[in-house]
mmCIF file of C-alpha atoms and ligand atoms in Angstrom:
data_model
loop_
_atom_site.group_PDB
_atom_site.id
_atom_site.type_symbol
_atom_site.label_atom_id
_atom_site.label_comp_id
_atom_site.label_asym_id
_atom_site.label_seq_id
_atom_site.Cartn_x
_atom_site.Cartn_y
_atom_site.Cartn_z
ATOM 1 C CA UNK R 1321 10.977 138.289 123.432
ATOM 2 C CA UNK R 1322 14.541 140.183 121.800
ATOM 3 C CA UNK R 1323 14.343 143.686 123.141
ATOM 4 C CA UNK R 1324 17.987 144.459 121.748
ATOM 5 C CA UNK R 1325 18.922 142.598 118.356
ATOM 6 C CA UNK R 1326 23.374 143.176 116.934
ATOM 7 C CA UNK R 1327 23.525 141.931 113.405
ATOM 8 C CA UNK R 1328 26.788 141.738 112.338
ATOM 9 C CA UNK R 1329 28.078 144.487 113.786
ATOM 10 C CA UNK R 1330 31.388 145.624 112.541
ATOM 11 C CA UNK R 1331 33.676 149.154 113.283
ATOM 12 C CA UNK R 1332 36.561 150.124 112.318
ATOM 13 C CA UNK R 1333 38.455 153.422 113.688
ATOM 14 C CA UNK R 1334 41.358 153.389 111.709
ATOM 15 C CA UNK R 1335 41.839 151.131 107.906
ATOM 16 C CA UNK R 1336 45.379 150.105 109.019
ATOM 17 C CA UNK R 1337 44.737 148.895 112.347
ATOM 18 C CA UNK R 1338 42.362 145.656 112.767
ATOM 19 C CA UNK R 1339 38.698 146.351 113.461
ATOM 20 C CA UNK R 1340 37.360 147.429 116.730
ATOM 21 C CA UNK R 1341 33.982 145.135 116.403
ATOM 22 C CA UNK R 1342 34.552 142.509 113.378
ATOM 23 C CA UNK R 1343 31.235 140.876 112.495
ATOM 24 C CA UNK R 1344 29.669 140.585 116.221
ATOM 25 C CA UNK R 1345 25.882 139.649 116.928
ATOM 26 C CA UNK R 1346 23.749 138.644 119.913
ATOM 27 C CA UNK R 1347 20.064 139.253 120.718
ATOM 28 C CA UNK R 1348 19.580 140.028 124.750
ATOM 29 C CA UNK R 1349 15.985 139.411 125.969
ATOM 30 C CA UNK R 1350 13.075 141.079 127.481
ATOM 31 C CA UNK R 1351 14.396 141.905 131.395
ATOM 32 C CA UNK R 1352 17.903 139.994 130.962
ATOM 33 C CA UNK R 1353 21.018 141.264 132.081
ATOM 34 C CA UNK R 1354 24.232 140.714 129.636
ATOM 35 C CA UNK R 1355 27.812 141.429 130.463
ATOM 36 C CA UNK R 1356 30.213 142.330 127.975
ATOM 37 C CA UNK R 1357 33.449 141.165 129.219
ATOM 38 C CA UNK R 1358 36.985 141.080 127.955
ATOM 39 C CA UNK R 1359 40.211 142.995 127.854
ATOM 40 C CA UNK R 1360 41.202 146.314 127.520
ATOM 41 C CA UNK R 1361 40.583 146.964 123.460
ATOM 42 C CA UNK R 1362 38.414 144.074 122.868
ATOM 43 C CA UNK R 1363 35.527 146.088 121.706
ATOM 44 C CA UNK R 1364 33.466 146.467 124.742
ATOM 45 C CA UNK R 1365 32.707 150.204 125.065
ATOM 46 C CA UNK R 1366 32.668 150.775 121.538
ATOM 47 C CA UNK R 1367 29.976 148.285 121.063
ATOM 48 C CA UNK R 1368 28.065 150.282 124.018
ATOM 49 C CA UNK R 1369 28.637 153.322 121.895
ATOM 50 C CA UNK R 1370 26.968 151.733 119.065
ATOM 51 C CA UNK R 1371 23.522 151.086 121.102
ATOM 52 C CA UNK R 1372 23.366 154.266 122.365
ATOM 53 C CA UNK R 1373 23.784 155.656 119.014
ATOM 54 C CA UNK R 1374 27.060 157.543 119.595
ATOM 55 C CA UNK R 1375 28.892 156.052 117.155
ATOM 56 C CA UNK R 1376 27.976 154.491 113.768
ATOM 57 C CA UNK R 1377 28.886 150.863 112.858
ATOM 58 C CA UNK R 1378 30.278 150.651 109.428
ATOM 59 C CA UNK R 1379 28.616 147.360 108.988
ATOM 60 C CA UNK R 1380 25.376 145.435 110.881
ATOM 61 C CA UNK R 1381 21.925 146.445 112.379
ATOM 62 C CA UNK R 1382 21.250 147.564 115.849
ATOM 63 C CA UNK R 1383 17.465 146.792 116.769
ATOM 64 C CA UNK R 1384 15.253 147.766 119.389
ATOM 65 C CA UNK R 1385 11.810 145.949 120.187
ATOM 66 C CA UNK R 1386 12.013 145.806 116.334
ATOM 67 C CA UNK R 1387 12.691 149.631 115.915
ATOM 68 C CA UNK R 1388 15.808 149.268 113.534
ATOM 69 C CA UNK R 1389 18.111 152.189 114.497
ATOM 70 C CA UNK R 1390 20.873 150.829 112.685
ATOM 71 C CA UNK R 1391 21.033 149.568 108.952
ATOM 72 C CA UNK R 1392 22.747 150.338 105.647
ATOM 73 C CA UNK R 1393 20.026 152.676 105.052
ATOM 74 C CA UNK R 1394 18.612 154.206 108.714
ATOM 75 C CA UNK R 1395 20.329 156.076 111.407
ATOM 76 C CA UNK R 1396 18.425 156.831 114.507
ATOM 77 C CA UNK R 1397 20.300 159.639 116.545
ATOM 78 C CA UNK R 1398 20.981 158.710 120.289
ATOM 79 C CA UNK R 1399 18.486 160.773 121.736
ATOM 80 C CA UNK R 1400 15.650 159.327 119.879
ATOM 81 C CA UNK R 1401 16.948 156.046 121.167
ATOM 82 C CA UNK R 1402 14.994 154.208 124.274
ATOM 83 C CA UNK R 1403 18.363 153.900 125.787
ATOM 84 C CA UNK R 1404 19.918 155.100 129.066
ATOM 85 C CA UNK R 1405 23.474 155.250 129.560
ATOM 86 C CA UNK R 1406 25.799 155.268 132.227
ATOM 87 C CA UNK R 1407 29.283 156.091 131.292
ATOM 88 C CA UNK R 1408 32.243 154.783 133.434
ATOM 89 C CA UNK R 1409 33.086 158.412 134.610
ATOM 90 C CA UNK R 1410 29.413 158.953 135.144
ATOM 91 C CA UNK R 1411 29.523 162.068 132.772
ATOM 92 C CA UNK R 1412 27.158 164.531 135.498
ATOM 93 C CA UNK R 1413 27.131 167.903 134.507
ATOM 94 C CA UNK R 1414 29.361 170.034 136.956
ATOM 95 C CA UNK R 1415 27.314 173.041 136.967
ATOM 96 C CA UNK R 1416 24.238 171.700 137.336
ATOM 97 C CA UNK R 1417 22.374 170.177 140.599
ATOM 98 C CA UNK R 1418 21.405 166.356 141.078
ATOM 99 C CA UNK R 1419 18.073 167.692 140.337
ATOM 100 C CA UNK R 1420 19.004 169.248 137.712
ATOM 101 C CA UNK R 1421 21.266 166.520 136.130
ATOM 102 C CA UNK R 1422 18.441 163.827 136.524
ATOM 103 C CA UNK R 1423 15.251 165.743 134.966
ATOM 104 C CA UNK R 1424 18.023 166.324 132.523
ATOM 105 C CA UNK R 1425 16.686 163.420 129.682
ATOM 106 C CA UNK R 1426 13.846 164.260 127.366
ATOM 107 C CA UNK R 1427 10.582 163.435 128.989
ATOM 108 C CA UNK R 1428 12.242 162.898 132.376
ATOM 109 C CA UNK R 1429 9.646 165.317 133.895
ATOM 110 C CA UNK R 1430 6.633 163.584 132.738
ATOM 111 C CA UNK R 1431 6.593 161.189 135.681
ATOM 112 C CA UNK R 1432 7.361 163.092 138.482
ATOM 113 C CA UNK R 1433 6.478 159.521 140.338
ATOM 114 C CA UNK R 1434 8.703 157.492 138.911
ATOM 115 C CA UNK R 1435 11.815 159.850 139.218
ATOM 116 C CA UNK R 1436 10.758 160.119 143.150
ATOM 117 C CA UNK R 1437 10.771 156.517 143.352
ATOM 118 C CA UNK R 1438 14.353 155.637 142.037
ATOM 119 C CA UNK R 1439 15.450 158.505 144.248
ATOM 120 C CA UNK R 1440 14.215 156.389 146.745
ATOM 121 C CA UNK R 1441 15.384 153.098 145.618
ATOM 122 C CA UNK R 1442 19.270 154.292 145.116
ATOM 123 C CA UNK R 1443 19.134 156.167 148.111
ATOM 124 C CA UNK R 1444 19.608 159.480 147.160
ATOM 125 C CA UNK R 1445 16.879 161.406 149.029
ATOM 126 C CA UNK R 1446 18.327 164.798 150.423
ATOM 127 C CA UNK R 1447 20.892 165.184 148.175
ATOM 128 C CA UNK R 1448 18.709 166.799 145.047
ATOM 129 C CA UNK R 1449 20.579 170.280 145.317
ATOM 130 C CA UNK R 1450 23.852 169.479 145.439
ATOM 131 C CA UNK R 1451 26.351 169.132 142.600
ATOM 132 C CA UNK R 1452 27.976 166.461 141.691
ATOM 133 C CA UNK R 1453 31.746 167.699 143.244
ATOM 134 C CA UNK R 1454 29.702 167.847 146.271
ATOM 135 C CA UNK R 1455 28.764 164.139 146.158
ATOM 136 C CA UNK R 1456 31.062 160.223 146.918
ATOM 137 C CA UNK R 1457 31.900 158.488 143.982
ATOM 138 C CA UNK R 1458 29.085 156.202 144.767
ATOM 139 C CA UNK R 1459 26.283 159.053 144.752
ATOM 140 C CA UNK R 1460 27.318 160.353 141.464
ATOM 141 C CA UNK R 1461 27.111 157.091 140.412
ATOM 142 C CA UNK R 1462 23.295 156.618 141.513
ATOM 143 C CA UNK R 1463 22.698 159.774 140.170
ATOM 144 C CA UNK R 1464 24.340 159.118 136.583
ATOM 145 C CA UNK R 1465 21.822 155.496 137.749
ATOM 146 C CA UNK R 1466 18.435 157.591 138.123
ATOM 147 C CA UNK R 1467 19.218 159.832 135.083
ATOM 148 C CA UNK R 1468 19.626 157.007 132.835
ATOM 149 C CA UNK R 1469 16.085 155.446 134.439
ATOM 150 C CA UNK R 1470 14.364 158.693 134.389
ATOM 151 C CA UNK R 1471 12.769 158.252 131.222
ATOM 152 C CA UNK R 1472 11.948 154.049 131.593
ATOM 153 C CA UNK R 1473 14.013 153.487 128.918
ATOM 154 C CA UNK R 1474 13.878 150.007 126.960
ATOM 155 C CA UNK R 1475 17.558 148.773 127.490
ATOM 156 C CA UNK R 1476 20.028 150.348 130.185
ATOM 157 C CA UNK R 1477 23.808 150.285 129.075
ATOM 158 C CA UNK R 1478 26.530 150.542 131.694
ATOM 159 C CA UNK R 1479 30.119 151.103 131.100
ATOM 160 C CA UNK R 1480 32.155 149.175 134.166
ATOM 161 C CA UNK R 1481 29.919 150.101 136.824
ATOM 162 C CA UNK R 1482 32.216 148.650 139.574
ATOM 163 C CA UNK R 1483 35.533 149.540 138.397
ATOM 164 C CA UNK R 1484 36.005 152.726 140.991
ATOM 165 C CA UNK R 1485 34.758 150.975 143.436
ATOM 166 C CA UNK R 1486 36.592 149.685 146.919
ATOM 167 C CA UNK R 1487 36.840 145.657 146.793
ATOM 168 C CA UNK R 1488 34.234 145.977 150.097
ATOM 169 C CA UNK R 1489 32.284 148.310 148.396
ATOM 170 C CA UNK R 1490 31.704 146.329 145.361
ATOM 171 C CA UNK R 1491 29.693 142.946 146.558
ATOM 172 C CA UNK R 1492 27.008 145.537 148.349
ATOM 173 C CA UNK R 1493 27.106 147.530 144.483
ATOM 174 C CA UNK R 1494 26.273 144.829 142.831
ATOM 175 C CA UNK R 1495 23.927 143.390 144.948
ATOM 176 C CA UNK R 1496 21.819 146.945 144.656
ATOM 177 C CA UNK R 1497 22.532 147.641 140.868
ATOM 178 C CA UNK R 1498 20.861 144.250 140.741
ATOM 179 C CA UNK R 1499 17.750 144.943 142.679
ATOM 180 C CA UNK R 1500 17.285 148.082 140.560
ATOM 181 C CA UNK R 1501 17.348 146.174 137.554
ATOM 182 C CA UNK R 1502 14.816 143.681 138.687
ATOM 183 C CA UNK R 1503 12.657 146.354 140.322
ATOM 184 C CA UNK R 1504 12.876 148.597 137.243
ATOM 185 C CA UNK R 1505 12.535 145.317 134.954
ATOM 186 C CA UNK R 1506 15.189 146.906 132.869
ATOM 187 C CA UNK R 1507 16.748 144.987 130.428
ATOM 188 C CA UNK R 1508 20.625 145.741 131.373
ATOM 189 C CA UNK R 1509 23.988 145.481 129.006
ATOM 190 C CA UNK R 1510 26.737 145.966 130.863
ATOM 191 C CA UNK R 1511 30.346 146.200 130.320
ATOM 192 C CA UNK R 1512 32.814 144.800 132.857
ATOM 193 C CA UNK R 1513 36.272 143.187 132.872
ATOM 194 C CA UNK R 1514 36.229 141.118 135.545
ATOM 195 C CA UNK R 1515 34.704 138.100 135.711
ATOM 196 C CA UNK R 1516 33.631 137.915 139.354
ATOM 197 C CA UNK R 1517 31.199 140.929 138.622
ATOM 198 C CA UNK R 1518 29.932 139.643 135.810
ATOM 199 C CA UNK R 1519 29.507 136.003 136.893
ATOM 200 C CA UNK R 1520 27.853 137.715 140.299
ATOM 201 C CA UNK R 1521 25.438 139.854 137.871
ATOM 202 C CA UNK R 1522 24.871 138.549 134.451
ATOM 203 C CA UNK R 1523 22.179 136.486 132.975
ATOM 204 C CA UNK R 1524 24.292 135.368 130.067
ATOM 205 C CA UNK R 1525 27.638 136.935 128.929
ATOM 206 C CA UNK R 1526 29.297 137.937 125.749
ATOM 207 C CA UNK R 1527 33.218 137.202 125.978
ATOM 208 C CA UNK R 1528 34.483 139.859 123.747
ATOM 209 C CA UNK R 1529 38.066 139.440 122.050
ATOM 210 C CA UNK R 1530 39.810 141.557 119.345
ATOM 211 C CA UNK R 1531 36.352 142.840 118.439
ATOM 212 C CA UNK R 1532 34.881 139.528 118.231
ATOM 213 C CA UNK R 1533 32.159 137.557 120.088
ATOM 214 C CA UNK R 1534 34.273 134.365 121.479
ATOM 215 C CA UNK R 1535 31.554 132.303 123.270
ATOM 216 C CA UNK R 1536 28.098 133.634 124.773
ATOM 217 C CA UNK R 1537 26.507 131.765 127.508
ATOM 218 C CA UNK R 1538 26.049 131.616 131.000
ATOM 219 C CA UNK R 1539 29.009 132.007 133.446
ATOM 220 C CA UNK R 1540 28.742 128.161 134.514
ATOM 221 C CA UNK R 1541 28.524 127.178 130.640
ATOM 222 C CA UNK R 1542 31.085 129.282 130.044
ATOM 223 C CA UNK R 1543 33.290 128.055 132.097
ATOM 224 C CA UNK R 1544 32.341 124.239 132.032
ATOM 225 C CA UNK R 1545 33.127 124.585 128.384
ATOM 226 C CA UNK R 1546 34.936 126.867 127.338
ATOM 227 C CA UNK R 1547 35.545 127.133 123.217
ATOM 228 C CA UNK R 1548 39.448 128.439 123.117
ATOM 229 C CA UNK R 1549 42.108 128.797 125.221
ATOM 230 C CA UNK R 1550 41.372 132.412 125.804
ATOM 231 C CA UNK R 1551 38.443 132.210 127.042
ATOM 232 C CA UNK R 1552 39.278 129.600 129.577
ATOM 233 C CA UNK R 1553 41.697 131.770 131.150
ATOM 234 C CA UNK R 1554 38.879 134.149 131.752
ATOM 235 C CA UNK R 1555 38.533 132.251 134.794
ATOM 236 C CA UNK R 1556 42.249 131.899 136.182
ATOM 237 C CA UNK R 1557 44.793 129.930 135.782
ATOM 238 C CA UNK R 1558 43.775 126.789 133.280
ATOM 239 C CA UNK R 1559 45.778 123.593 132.603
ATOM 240 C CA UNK R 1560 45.354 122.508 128.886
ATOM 241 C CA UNK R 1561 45.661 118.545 128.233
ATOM 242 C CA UNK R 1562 45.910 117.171 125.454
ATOM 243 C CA UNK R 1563 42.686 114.661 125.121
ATOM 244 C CA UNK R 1564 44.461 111.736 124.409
ATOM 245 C CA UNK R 1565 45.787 111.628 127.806
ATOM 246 C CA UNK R 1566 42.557 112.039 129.755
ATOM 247 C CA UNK R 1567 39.974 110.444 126.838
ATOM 248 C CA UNK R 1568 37.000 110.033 128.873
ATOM 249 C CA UNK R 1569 37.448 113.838 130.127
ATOM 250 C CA UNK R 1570 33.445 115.661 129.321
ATOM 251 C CA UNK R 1571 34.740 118.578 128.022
ATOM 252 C CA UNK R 1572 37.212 119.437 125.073
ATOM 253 C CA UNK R 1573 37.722 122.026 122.724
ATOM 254 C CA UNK R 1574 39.542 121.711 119.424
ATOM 255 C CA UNK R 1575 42.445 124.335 119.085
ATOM 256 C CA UNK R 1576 42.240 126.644 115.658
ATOM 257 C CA UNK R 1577 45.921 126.777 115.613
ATOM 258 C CA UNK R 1578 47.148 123.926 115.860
ATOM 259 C CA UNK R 1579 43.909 121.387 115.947
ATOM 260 C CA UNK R 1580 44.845 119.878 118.535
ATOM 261 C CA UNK R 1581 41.756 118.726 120.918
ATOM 262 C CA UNK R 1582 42.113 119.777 124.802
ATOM 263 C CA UNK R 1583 40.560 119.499 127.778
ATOM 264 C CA UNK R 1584 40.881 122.657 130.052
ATOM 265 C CA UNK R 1585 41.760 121.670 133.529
ATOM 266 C CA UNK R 1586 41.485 123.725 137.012
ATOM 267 C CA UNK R 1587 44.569 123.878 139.420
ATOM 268 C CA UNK R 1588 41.849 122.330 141.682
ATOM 269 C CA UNK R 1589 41.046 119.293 139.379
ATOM 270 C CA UNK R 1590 43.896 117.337 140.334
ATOM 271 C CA UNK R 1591 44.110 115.427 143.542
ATOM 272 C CA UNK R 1592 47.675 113.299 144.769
ATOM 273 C CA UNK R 1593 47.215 109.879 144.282
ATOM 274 C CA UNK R 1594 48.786 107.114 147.075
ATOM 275 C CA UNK R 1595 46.558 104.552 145.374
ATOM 276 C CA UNK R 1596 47.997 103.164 142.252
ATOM 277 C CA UNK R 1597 44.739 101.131 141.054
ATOM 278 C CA UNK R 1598 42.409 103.985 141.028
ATOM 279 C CA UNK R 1599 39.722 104.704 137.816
ATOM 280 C CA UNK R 1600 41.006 108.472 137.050
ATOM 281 C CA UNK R 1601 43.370 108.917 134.801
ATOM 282 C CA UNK R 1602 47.008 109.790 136.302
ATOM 283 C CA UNK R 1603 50.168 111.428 135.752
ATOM 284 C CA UNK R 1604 53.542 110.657 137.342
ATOM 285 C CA UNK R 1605 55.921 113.676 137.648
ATOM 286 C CA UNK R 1606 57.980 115.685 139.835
ATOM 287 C CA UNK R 1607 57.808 118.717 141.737
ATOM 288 C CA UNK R 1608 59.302 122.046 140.777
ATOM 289 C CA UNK R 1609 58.114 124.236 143.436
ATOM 290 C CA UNK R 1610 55.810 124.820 146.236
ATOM 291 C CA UNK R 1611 53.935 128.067 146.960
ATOM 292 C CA UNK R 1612 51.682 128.568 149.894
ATOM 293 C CA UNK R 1613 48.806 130.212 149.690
ATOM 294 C CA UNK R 1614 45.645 131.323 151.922
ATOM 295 C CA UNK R 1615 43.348 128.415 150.586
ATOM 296 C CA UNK R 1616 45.711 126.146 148.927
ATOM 297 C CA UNK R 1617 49.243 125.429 147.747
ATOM 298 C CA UNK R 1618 50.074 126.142 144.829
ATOM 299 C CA UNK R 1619 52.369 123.846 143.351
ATOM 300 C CA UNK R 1620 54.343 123.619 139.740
ATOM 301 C CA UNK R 1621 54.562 120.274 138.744
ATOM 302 C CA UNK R 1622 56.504 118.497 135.650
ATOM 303 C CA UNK R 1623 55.823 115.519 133.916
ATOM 304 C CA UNK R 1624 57.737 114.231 130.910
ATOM 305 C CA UNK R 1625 55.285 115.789 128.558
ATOM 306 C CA UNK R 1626 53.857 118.335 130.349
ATOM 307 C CA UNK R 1627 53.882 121.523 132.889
ATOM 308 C CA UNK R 1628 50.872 121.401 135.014
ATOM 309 C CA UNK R 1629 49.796 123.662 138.092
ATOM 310 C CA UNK R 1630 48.297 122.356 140.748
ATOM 311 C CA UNK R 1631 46.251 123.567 143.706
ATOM 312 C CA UNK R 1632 46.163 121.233 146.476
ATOM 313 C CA UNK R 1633 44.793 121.209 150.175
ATOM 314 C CA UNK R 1634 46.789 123.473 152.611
ATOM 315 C CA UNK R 1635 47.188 120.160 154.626
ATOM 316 C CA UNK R 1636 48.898 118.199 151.970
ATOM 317 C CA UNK R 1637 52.365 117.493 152.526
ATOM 318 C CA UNK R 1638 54.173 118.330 149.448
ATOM 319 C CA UNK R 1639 58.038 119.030 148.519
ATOM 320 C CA UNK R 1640 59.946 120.741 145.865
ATOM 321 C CA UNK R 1641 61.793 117.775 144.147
ATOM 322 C CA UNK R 1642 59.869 115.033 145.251
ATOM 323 C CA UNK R 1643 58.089 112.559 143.029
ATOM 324 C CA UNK R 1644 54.503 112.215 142.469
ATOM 325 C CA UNK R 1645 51.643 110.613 140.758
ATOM 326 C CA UNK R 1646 48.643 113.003 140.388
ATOM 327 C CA UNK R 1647 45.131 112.126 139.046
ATOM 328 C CA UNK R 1648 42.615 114.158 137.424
ATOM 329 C CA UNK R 1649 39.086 114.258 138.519
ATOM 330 C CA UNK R 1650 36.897 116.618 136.729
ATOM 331 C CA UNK R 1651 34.108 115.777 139.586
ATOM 332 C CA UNK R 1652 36.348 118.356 141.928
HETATM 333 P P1 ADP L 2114 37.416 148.281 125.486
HETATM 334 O O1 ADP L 2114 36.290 149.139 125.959
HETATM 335 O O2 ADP L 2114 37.078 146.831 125.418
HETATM 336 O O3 ADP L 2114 38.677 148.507 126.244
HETATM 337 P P2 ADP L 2114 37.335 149.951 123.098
HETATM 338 O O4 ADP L 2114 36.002 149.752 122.484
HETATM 339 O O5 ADP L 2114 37.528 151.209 123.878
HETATM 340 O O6 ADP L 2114 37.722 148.687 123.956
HETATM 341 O O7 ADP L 2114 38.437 149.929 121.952
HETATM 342 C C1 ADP L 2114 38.504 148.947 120.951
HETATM 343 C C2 ADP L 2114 39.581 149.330 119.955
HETATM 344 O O8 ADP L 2114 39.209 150.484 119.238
HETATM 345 C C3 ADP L 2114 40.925 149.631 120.601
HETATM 346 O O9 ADP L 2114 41.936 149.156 119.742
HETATM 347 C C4 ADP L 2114 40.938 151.152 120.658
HETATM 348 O O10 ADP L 2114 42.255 151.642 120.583
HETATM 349 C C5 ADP L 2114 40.154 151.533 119.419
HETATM 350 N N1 ADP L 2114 39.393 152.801 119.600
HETATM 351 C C6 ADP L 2114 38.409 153.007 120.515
HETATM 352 N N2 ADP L 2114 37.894 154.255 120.386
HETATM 353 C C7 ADP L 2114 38.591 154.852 119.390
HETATM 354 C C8 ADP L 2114 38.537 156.164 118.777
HETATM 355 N N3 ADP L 2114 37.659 157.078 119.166
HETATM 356 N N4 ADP L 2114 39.396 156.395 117.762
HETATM 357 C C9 ADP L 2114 40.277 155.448 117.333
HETATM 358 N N5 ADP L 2114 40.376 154.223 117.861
HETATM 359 C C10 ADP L 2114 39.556 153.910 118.875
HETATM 360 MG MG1 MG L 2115 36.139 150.414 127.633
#
């Protein structure tokens, strides 16, 4: 079942500057969690804005479990939404105690069981009468976490939930924010621009860029076969060849600009080849450089068509200059 529905959604801030959101939908089902990803000014926290009500799309329909709080005609204000919200600062009031800040939502104190519970869950028993300068990073964060839950609301929105947080600290984040969402059976949009946290968390994603949505999916679609150049890059560094080169290669995707149909290829796709009657298809070239790195070399290599990067096996000999034939195997 859709809990959230975003019909053409479209925002603009400013009439000489190209729209923040241009034309975007997606429907996000009953208990799923969606990440919004994409650069900085792709849309992401504007279109967060827009589901919590805190901004008004020029254009489109927001709907909730087929409550339309978006149209030409209705506006539903944000606190009549069934949305919580967690803003990437965390927004607590300063003068007012964790208590205080959580039973802070209308109806919040209507199930006194429930708010005890996520206390619980997030692990922030003891701490009800502080304030929030008195509390890590992390706390405030579970407490902006059981504000947002107090009230059971229908969809959660998150704005880049792990983006103050320590590289150690962020697997065991995730891995919580995760359990709360399946314990709470919330269904979760979240905003994040890295794709490691959304690939760990996500159901599906929604690659945003320049206001649009490029390609929704999962991250393994997504990254399989990806629809532009852009969005391929998502992922790291990407190697685009031009199909008639590799022809039986299983996924292409046709370029607006110049229609020209490639096949994205990993740094990790290509293996040195010492026999010359193998299947895959190869490429003879030479090497420009050499970098070593933890996992893999990282090597520049030249053909007389193309520039292609290569990662190869730490314990492959390989020098600058040299010649090579390299094959690409799209098993790898
Ligand atoms: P993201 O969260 O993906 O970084 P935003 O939604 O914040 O992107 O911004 C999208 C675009 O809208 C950017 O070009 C940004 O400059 C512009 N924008 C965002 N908020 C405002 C605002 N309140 N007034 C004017 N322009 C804004
Ligand atoms: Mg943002």
């Amino acid at each position: 079942m859709n809990v959230l529905t975003l019909k053409n959604i479209t925002k603009s801030y400013n009439s000489n500057e190209p729209p923040a959101l241009n034309d975007l939908s997606f429907n996000c089902q009953s208990s799923e969690v969606i990440a919004l990803i994409g650069g900085s000014g792709s849309g992401k926290t504007t279109l967060l804005r827009i589901i919590a009500g805190l901004e008004a799309p020029d254009y489109g329909e927001v709907i909730l479990n087929n409550d339309t709080l978006n149209s030409s005609t209705v506006f539903v204000t944000p606190e009549k939404r069934d949305c919580g919200l967690v803003f990437q600062d965390y927004a607590l009031f300063p003068n007012r105690t964790v208590r205080q800040n959580i039973i802070f939502g209308k109806g919040a104190m209507d199930d006194p069981s429930w708010i005890n519970e996520l206390i619980n869950m997030t692990g922030i028993a003891g701490l009800e009468k502080r304030f929030p300068h008195e509390l890590s990073g992390g706390q405030q964060q579970r407490v902006a976490l059981v504000r947002a839950l107090a009230t059971r609301p229908l969809l959660l929105l998150l704005d880049e939930p792990l983006s103050h947080l320590d590289p150690e600290l962020k697997e065991s984040v995730r891995t919580e924010l995760l359990k709360l969402f399946r314990e709470t059976k919330t269904t979760v949009v979240f905003v994040s621009h890295d794709i490691e946290d959304a690939t760990a968390m996500a159901d599906r994603m929604v690659v945003m860029h320049k206001g649009k949505a490029e390609q929704i999916g999962t991250s393994n679609e997504i990254y399989k076969n990806p629809m532009n150049k852009n969005v391929a890059r998502l992922f790291g560094k990407t190697n685009f060849i031009p199909i008639k080169l590799i022809p039986n290669a299983p996924y292409s995707f046709t370029e607006k600009e110049s229609n020209e149909k490639l096949v994205p290829v990993r740094p990790h796709q290509w293996r040195v080849i010492n026999d010359p009657t193998t299947d895959l298809p190869t490429f003879n070239g030479k090497v420009k450089s050499v970098i070593n790195q933890v996992s893999h070399k990282e090597v520049e290599f030249e053909t007389s068509q193309l520039n292609i990067t290569l990662h190869l096996p730490t314990n492959q000999s390989v020098q600058a200059d040299s010649k090579l034939t390299i094959a690409y195997n799209a098993e790898l």
